[in-house]
Short mmCIF file of C-alpha atoms and ligand atoms in Angstrom, two decimals:
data_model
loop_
_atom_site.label_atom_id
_atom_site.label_comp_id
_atom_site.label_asym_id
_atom_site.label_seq_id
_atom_site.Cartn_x
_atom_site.Cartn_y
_atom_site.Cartn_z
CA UNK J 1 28.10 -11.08 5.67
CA UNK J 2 24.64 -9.38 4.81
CA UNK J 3 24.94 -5.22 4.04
CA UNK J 4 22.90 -3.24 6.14
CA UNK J 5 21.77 -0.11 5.20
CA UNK J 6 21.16 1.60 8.44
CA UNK J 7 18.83 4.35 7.82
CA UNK J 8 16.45 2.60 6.06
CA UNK J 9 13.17 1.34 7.56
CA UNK J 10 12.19 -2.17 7.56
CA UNK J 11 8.93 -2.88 5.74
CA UNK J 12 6.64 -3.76 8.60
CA UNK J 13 7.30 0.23 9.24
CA UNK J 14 7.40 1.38 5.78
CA UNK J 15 4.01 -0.59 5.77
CA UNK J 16 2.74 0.92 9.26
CA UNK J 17 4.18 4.55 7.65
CA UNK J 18 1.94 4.10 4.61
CA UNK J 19 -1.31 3.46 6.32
CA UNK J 20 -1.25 5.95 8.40
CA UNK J 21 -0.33 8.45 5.73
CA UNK J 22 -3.78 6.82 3.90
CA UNK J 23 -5.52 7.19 7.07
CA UNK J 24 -4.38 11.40 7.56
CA UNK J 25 -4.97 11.85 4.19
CA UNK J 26 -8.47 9.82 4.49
CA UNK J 27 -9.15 12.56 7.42
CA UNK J 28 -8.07 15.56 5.68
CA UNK J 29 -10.15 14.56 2.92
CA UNK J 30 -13.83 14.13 5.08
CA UNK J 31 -12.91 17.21 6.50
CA UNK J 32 -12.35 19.71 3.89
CA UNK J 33 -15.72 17.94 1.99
CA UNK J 34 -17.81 18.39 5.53
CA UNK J 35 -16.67 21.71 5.40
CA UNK J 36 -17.12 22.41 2.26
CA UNK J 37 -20.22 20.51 2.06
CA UNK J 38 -21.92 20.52 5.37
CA UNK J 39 -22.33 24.44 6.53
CA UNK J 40 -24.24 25.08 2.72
CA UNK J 41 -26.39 22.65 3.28
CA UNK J 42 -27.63 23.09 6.42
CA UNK J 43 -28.60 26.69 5.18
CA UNK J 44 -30.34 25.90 2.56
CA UNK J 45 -32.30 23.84 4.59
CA UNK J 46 -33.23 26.91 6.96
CA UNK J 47 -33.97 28.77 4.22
CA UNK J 48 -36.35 26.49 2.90
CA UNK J 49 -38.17 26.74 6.13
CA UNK J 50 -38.16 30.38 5.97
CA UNK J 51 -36.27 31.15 9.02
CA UNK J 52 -33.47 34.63 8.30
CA UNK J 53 -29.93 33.20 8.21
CA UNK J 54 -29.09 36.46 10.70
CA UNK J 55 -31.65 35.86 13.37
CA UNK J 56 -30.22 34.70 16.49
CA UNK J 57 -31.45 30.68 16.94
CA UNK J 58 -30.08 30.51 13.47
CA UNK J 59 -26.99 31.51 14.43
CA UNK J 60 -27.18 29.49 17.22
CA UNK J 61 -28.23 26.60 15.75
CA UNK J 62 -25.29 27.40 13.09
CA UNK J 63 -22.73 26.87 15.75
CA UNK J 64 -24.32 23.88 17.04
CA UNK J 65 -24.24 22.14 14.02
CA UNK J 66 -20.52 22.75 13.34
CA UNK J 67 -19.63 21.49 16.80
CA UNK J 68 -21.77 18.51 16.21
CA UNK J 69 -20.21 17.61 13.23
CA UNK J 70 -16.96 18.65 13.86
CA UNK J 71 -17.12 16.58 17.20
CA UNK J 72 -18.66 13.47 15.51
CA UNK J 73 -16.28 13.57 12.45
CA UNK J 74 -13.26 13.83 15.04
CA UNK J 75 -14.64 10.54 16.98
CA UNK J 76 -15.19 8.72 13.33
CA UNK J 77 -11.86 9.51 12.34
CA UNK J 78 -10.20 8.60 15.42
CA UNK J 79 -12.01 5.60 15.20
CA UNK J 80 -10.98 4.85 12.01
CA UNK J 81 -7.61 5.66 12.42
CA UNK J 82 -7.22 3.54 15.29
CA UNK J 83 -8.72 0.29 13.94
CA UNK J 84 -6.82 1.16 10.70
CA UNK J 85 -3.49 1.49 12.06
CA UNK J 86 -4.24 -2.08 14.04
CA UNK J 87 -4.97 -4.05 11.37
CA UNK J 88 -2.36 -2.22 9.32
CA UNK J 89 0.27 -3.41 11.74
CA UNK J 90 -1.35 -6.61 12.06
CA UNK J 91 -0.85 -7.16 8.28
CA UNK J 92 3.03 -5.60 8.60
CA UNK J 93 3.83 -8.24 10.98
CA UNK J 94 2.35 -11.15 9.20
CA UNK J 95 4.43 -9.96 6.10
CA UNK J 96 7.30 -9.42 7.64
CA UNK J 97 7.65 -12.30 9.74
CA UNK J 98 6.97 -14.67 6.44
CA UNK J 99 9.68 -12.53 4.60
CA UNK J 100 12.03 -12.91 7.46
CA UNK J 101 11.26 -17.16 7.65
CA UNK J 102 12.03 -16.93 3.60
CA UNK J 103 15.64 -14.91 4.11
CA UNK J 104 16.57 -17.10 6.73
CA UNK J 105 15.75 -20.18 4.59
CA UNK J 106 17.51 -18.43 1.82
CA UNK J 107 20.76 -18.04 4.02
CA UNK J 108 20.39 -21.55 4.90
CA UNK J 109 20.22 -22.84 1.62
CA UNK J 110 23.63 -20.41 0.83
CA UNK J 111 25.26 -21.63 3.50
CA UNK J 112 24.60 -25.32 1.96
CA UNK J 113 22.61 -26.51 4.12
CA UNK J 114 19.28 -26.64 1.62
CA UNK J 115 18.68 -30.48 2.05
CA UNK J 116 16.64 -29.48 5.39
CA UNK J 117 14.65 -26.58 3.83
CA UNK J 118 10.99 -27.09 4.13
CA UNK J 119 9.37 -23.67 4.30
CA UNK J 120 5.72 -22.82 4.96
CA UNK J 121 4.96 -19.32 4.89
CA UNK J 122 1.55 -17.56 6.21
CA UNK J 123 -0.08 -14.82 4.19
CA UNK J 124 -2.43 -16.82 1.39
CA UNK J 125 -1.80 -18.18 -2.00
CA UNK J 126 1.21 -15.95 -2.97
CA UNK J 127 2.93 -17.07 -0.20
CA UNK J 128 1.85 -20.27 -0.44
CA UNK J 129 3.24 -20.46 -4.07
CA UNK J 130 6.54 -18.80 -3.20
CA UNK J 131 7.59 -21.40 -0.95
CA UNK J 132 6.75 -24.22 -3.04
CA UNK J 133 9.00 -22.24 -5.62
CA UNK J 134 11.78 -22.24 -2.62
CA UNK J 135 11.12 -25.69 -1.47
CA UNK J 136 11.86 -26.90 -5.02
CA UNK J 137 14.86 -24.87 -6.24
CA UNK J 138 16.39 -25.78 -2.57
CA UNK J 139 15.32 -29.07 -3.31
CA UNK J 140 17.36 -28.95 -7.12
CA UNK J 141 20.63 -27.45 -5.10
CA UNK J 142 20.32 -29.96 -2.76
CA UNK J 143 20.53 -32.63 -5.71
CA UNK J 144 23.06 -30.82 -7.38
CA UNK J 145 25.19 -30.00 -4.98
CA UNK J 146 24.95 -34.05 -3.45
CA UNK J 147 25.92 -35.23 -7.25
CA UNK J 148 28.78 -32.82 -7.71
CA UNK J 149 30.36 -34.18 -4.24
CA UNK J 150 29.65 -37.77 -5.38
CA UNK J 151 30.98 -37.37 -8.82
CA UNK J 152 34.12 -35.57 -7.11
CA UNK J 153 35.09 -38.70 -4.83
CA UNK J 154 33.95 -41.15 -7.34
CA UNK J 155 36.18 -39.48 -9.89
CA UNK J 156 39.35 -39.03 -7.09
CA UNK J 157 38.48 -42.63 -6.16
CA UNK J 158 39.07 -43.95 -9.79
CA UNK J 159 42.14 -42.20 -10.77
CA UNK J 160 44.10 -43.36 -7.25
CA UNK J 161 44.72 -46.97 -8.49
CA UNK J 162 46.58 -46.08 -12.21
CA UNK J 163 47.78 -42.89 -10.43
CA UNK J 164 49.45 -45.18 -8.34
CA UNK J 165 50.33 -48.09 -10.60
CA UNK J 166 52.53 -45.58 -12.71
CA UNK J 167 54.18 -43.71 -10.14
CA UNK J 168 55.48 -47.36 -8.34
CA UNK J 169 56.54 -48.66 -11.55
CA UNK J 170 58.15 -45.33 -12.84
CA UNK J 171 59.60 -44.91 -9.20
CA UNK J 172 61.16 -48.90 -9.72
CA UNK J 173 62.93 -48.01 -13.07
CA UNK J 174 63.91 -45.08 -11.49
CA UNK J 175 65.83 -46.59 -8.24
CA UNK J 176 67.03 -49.45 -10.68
CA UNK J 177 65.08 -51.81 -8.89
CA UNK J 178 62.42 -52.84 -12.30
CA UNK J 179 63.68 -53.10 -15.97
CA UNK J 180 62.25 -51.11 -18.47
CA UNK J 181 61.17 -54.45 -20.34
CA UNK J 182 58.55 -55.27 -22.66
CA UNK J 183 56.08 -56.52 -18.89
CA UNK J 184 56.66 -53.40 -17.28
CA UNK J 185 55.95 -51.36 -20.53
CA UNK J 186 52.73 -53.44 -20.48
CA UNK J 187 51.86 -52.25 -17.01
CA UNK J 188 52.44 -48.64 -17.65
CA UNK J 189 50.40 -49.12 -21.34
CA UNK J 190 47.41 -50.29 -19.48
CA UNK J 191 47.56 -47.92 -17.07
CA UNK J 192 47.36 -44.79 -19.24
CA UNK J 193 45.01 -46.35 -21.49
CA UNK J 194 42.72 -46.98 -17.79
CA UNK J 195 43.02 -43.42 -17.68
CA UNK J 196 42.20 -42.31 -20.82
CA UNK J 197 38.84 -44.43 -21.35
CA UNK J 198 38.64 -43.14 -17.62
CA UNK J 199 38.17 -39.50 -19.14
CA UNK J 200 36.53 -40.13 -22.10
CA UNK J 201 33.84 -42.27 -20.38
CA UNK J 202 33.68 -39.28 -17.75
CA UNK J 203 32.65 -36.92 -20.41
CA UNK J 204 29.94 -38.98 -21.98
CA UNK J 205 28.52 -39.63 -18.47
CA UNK J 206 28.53 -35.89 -17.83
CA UNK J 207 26.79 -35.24 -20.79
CA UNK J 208 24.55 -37.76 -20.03
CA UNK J 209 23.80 -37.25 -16.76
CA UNK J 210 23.22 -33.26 -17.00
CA UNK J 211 20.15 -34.31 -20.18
CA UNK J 212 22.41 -32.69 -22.59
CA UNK J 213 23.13 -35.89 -24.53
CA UNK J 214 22.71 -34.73 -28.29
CA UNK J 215 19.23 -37.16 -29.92
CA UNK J 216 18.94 -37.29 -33.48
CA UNK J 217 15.54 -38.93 -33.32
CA UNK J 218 14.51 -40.68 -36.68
CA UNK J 219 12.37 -43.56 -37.34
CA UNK J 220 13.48 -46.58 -36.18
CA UNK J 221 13.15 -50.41 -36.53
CA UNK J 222 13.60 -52.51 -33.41
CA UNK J 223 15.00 -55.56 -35.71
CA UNK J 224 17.52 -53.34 -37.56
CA UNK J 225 18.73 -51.98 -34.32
CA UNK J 226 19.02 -55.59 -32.66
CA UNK J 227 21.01 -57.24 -35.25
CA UNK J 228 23.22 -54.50 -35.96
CA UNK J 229 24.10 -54.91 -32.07
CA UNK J 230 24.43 -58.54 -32.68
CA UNK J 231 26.52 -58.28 -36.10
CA UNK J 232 29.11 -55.85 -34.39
CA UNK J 233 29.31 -57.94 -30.62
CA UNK J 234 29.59 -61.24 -32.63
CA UNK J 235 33.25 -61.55 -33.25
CA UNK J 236 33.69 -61.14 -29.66
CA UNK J 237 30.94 -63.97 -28.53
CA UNK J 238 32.58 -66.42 -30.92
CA UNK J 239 35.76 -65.84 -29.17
CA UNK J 240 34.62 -66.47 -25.62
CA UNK J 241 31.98 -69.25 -27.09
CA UNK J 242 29.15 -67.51 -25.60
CA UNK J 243 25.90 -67.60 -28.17
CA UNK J 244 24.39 -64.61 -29.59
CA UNK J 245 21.09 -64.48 -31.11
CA UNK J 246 17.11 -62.28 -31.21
CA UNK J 247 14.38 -64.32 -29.93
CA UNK J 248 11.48 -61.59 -31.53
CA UNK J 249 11.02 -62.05 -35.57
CA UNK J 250 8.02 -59.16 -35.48
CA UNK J 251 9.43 -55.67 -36.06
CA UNK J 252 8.61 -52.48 -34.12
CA UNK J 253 9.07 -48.91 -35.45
CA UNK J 254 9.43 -46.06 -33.06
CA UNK J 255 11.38 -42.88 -33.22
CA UNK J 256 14.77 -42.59 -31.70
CA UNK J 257 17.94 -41.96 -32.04
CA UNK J 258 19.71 -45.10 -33.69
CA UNK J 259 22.93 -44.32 -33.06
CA UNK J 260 22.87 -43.82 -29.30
CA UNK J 261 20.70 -47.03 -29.12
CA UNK J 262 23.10 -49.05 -30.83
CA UNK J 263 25.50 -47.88 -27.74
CA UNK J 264 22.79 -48.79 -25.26
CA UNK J 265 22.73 -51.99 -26.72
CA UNK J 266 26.50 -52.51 -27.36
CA UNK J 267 27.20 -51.88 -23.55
CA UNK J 268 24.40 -54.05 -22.74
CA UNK J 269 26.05 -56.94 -24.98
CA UNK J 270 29.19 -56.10 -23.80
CA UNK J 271 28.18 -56.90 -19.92
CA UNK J 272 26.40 -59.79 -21.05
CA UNK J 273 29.49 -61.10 -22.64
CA UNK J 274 31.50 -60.21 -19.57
CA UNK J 275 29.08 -62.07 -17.04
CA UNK J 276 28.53 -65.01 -18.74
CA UNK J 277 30.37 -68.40 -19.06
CA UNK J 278 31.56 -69.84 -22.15
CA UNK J 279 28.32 -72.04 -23.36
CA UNK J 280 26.15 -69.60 -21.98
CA UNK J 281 24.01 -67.43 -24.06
CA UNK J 282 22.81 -63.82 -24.72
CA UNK J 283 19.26 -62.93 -26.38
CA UNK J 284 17.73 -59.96 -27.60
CA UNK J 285 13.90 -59.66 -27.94
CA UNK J 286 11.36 -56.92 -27.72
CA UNK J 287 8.02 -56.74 -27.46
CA UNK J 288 5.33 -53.75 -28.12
CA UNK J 289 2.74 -52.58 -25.55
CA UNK J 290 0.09 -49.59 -26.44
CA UNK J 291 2.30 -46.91 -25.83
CA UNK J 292 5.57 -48.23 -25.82
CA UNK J 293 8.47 -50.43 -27.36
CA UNK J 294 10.67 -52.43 -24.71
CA UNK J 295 13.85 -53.91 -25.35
CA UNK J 296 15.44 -57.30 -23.54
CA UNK J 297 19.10 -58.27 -23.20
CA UNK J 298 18.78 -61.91 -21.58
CA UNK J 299 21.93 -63.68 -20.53
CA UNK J 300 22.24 -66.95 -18.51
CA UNK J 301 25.57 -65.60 -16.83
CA UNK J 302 26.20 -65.05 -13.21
CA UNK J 303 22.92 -63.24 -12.51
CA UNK J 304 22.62 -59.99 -9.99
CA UNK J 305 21.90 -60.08 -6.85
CA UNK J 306 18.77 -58.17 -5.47
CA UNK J 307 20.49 -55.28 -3.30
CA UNK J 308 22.46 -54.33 -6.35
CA UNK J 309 19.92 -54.22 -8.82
CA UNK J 310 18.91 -50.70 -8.72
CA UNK J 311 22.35 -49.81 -7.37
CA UNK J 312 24.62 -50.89 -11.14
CA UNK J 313 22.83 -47.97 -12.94
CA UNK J 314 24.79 -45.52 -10.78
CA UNK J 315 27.90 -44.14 -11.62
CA UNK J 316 31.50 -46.42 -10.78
CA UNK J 317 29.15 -49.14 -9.07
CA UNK J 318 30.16 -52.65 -9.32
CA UNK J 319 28.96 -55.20 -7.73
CA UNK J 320 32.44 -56.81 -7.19
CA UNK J 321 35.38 -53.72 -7.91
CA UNK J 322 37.96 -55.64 -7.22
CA UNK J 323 37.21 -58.38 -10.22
CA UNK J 324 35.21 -56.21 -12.28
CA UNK J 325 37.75 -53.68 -12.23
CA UNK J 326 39.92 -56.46 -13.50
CA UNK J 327 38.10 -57.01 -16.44
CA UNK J 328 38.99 -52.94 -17.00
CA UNK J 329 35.09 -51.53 -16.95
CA UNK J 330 34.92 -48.27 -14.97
CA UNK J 331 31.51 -49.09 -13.94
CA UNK J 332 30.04 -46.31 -16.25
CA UNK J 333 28.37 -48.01 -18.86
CA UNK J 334 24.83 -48.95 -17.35
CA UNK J 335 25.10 -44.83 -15.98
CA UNK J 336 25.76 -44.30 -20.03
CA UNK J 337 22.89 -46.65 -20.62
CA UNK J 338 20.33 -44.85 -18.32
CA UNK J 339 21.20 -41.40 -19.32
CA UNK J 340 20.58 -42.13 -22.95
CA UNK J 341 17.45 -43.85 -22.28
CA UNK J 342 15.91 -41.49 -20.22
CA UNK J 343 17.16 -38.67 -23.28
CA UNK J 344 14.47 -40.80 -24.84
CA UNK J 345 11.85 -40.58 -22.59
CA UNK J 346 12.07 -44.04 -21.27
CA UNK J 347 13.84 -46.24 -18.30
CA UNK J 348 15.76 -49.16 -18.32
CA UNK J 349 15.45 -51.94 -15.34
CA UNK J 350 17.67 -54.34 -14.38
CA UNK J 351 15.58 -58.25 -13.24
CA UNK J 352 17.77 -61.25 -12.04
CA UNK J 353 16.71 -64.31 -10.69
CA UNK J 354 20.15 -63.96 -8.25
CA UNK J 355 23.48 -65.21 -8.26
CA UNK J 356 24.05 -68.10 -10.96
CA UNK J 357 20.65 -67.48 -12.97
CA UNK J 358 21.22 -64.81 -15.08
CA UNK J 359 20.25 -61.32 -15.81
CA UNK J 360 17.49 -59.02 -18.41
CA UNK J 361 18.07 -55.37 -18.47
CA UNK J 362 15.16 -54.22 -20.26
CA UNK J 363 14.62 -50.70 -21.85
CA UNK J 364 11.54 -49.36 -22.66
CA UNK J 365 11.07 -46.42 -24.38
CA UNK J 366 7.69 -44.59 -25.40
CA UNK J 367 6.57 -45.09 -28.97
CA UNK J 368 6.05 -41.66 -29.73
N1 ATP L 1 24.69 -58.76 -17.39
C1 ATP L 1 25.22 -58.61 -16.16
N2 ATP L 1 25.31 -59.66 -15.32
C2 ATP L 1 25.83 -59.50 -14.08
N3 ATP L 1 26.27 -58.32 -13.57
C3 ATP L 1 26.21 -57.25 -14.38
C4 ATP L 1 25.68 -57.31 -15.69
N4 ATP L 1 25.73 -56.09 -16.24
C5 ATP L 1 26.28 -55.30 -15.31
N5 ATP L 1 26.57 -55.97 -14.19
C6 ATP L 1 27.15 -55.41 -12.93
O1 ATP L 1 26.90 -54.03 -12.92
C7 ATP L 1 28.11 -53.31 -12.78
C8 ATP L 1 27.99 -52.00 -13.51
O2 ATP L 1 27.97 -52.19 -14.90
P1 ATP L 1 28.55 -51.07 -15.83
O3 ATP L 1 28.34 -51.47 -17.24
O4 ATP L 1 27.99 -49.78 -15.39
O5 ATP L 1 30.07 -51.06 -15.47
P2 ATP L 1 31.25 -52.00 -15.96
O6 ATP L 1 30.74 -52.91 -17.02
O7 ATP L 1 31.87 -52.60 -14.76
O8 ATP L 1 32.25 -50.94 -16.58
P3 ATP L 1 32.13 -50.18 -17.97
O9 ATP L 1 30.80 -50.49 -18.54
O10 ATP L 1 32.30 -48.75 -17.61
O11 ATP L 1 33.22 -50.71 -18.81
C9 ATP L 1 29.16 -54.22 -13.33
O12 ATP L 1 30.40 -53.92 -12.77
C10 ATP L 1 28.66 -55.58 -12.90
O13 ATP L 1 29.05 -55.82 -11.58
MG1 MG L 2 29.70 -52.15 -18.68
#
């Protein structure tokens, strides 16, 4: 609820108050100078003719100039006064009705509903500038406000199916009806561990997401990072028999932060590994363009299909929950991905040819 303060005015008044206070004080002002002025004057011009300031058509032409002038400066000032005061409400109004469109936005916006807010106000470039100010911090609420409600169900979403794995297998033991053997450990194990990577993963994608992921930029070589990715995800290609191997001999130097692109590239590799058959095989290359270095992870595994290509950088998305939550990803590591390489500067994009032809994530990142 807004707090009124009854006696106050509101401006269009205040406004209104002030002009006219100009406009008396304008009056008072031409008087007291015609008065002061005027009746001096008009003497010495007599004078100068030689006419005696005490002979009668003086006098009488004393008092005919005062009424003159008095008369005429009365008109002026009415005049004045009255055009005055019009335009001075005129401009009260305008004000006042742009102030009045910008609180009502601004309760709008408080009230959450700032997705709709598109404000134009009248009354020139300040104005103007103000509610492109508005526009955009309603704009940033908006966004905030949509991610904290997504993040919210995405995180209550994830934590409902080991939530509920351990309470129906602690609930069994319980009521006699499991053992508390070595399978049923196993259960429970996996599903605490779920939600442990669960929260650690949820902290690195906050700090990602919010920009405040740490860089420690330092010159480095596309080639070292690649086959330091390669030398740490080979153990795990071998096992599954899926190759692993760089395509590009030439190096690139750029600055960056090594150790968060060696995660960028580990989750990468550790997709590719996931998605991709035993005889398949993963590639890394890059290539340099004038301004920029751009990194490709190339597997010939199961491939993406187009409506989900922008959609597996967001945050829990899988193309296929059921089986890729399965293979125990939260579907947080291409969110990871993104919000380090756009701490860089850069973007990553996902390409596929579709279902059964593989898929390149490429990052590119400036040079500079
Ligand atoms: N190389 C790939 N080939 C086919 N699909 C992929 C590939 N990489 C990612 N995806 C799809 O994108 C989804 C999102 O990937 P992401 O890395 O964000 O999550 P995840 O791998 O499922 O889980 P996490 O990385 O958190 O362990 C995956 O679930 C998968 O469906
Ligand atoms: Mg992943």
């Amino acid at each position: 609820m807004r707090r009124r303060t009854p006696w106050r005015a509101n401006l269009a008044t205040r406004l209104v108050v002030g002009f006219a206070i100009v406009i008396a004080l304008g009056g008072l002002t031409a008087f007291l100078v015609a008065e002061a002025v005027g009746p001096s004057t008009f003497d010495a011009h007599l004078a100068r003719a030689g006419l005696s300031p005490t002979s009668a058509a003086v006098v009488h032409a004393r008092e005919a100039f005062a009424a003159a002038s008095g008369r005429s400066l009365l008109l002026g000032l009415a005049a004045a006064a009255v055009a005055s005061l019009a335009v001075s409400v005129f401009v009260a109004r305008r004000i006042g009705r742009s102030l009045k469109v910008l609180s009502e936005a601004a309760s709008r916006v408080a009230r959450g509903e700032g997705v709709a807010v598109d404000l134009a106000l009248n009354g020139g470039q300040e104005f103007d500038d103000l509610a492109e100010d508005f526009n955009r911090m309603a704009r940033q609420l908006a966004q905030a406000e949509e991610t904290r409600r997504r993040l919210t169900s995405d995180v209550a979403h994830e934590l409902r199916t080991p939530v509920a794995t351990l309470s129906a297998y602690l609930e069994g033991v319980e009521d006699g009806v499991r053992p508390l053997d070595a399978s049923t450990l196993q259960v429970l194990q996996a599903a605490t561990t779920r939600l442990a990577r669960l929260a650690s993963d949820l902290a690195e994608v906050m700090s990602a997401d919010d920009g405040s992921t740490h860089l420690r930029p330092q010159d480095v070589s596309a080639r070292a990072l690649a086959e330091a990715a390669i030398a740490a995800a080979a153990p795990a290609f071998d096992a599954k028999s899926v190759g692993l191997g760089r395509e590009t001999d030439r190096d690139v130097r750029f600055r960056g932060d090594p150790e968060r692109l060696g995660q960028v590239l580990g989750n990468l590799l550790e997709n590719a590994l996931r998605h991709t058959q035993p005889g398949g095989a993963v590639t890394i290359s890059w290539n340099r363009s004038l301004q920029s270095v751009s990194i490709s992870v190339i597997d010939t595994g199961e491939g993406i299909d187009d409506e989900h290509l922008v959609r597996v950088f967001d945050r829990f998305y899988r193309v296929d929950s059921a089986r890729d939550r399965v293979h125990g990803g939260s579907g947080i590591g291409l969110a990871i991905v993104r919000g380090i390489v756009q701490a860089h500067g850069g973007r990553v994009e996902a390409t596929s040819a579709g279902r059964g032809h593989g898929a390149t994530f490429t990052v590119t990142l400036p040079l500079r």
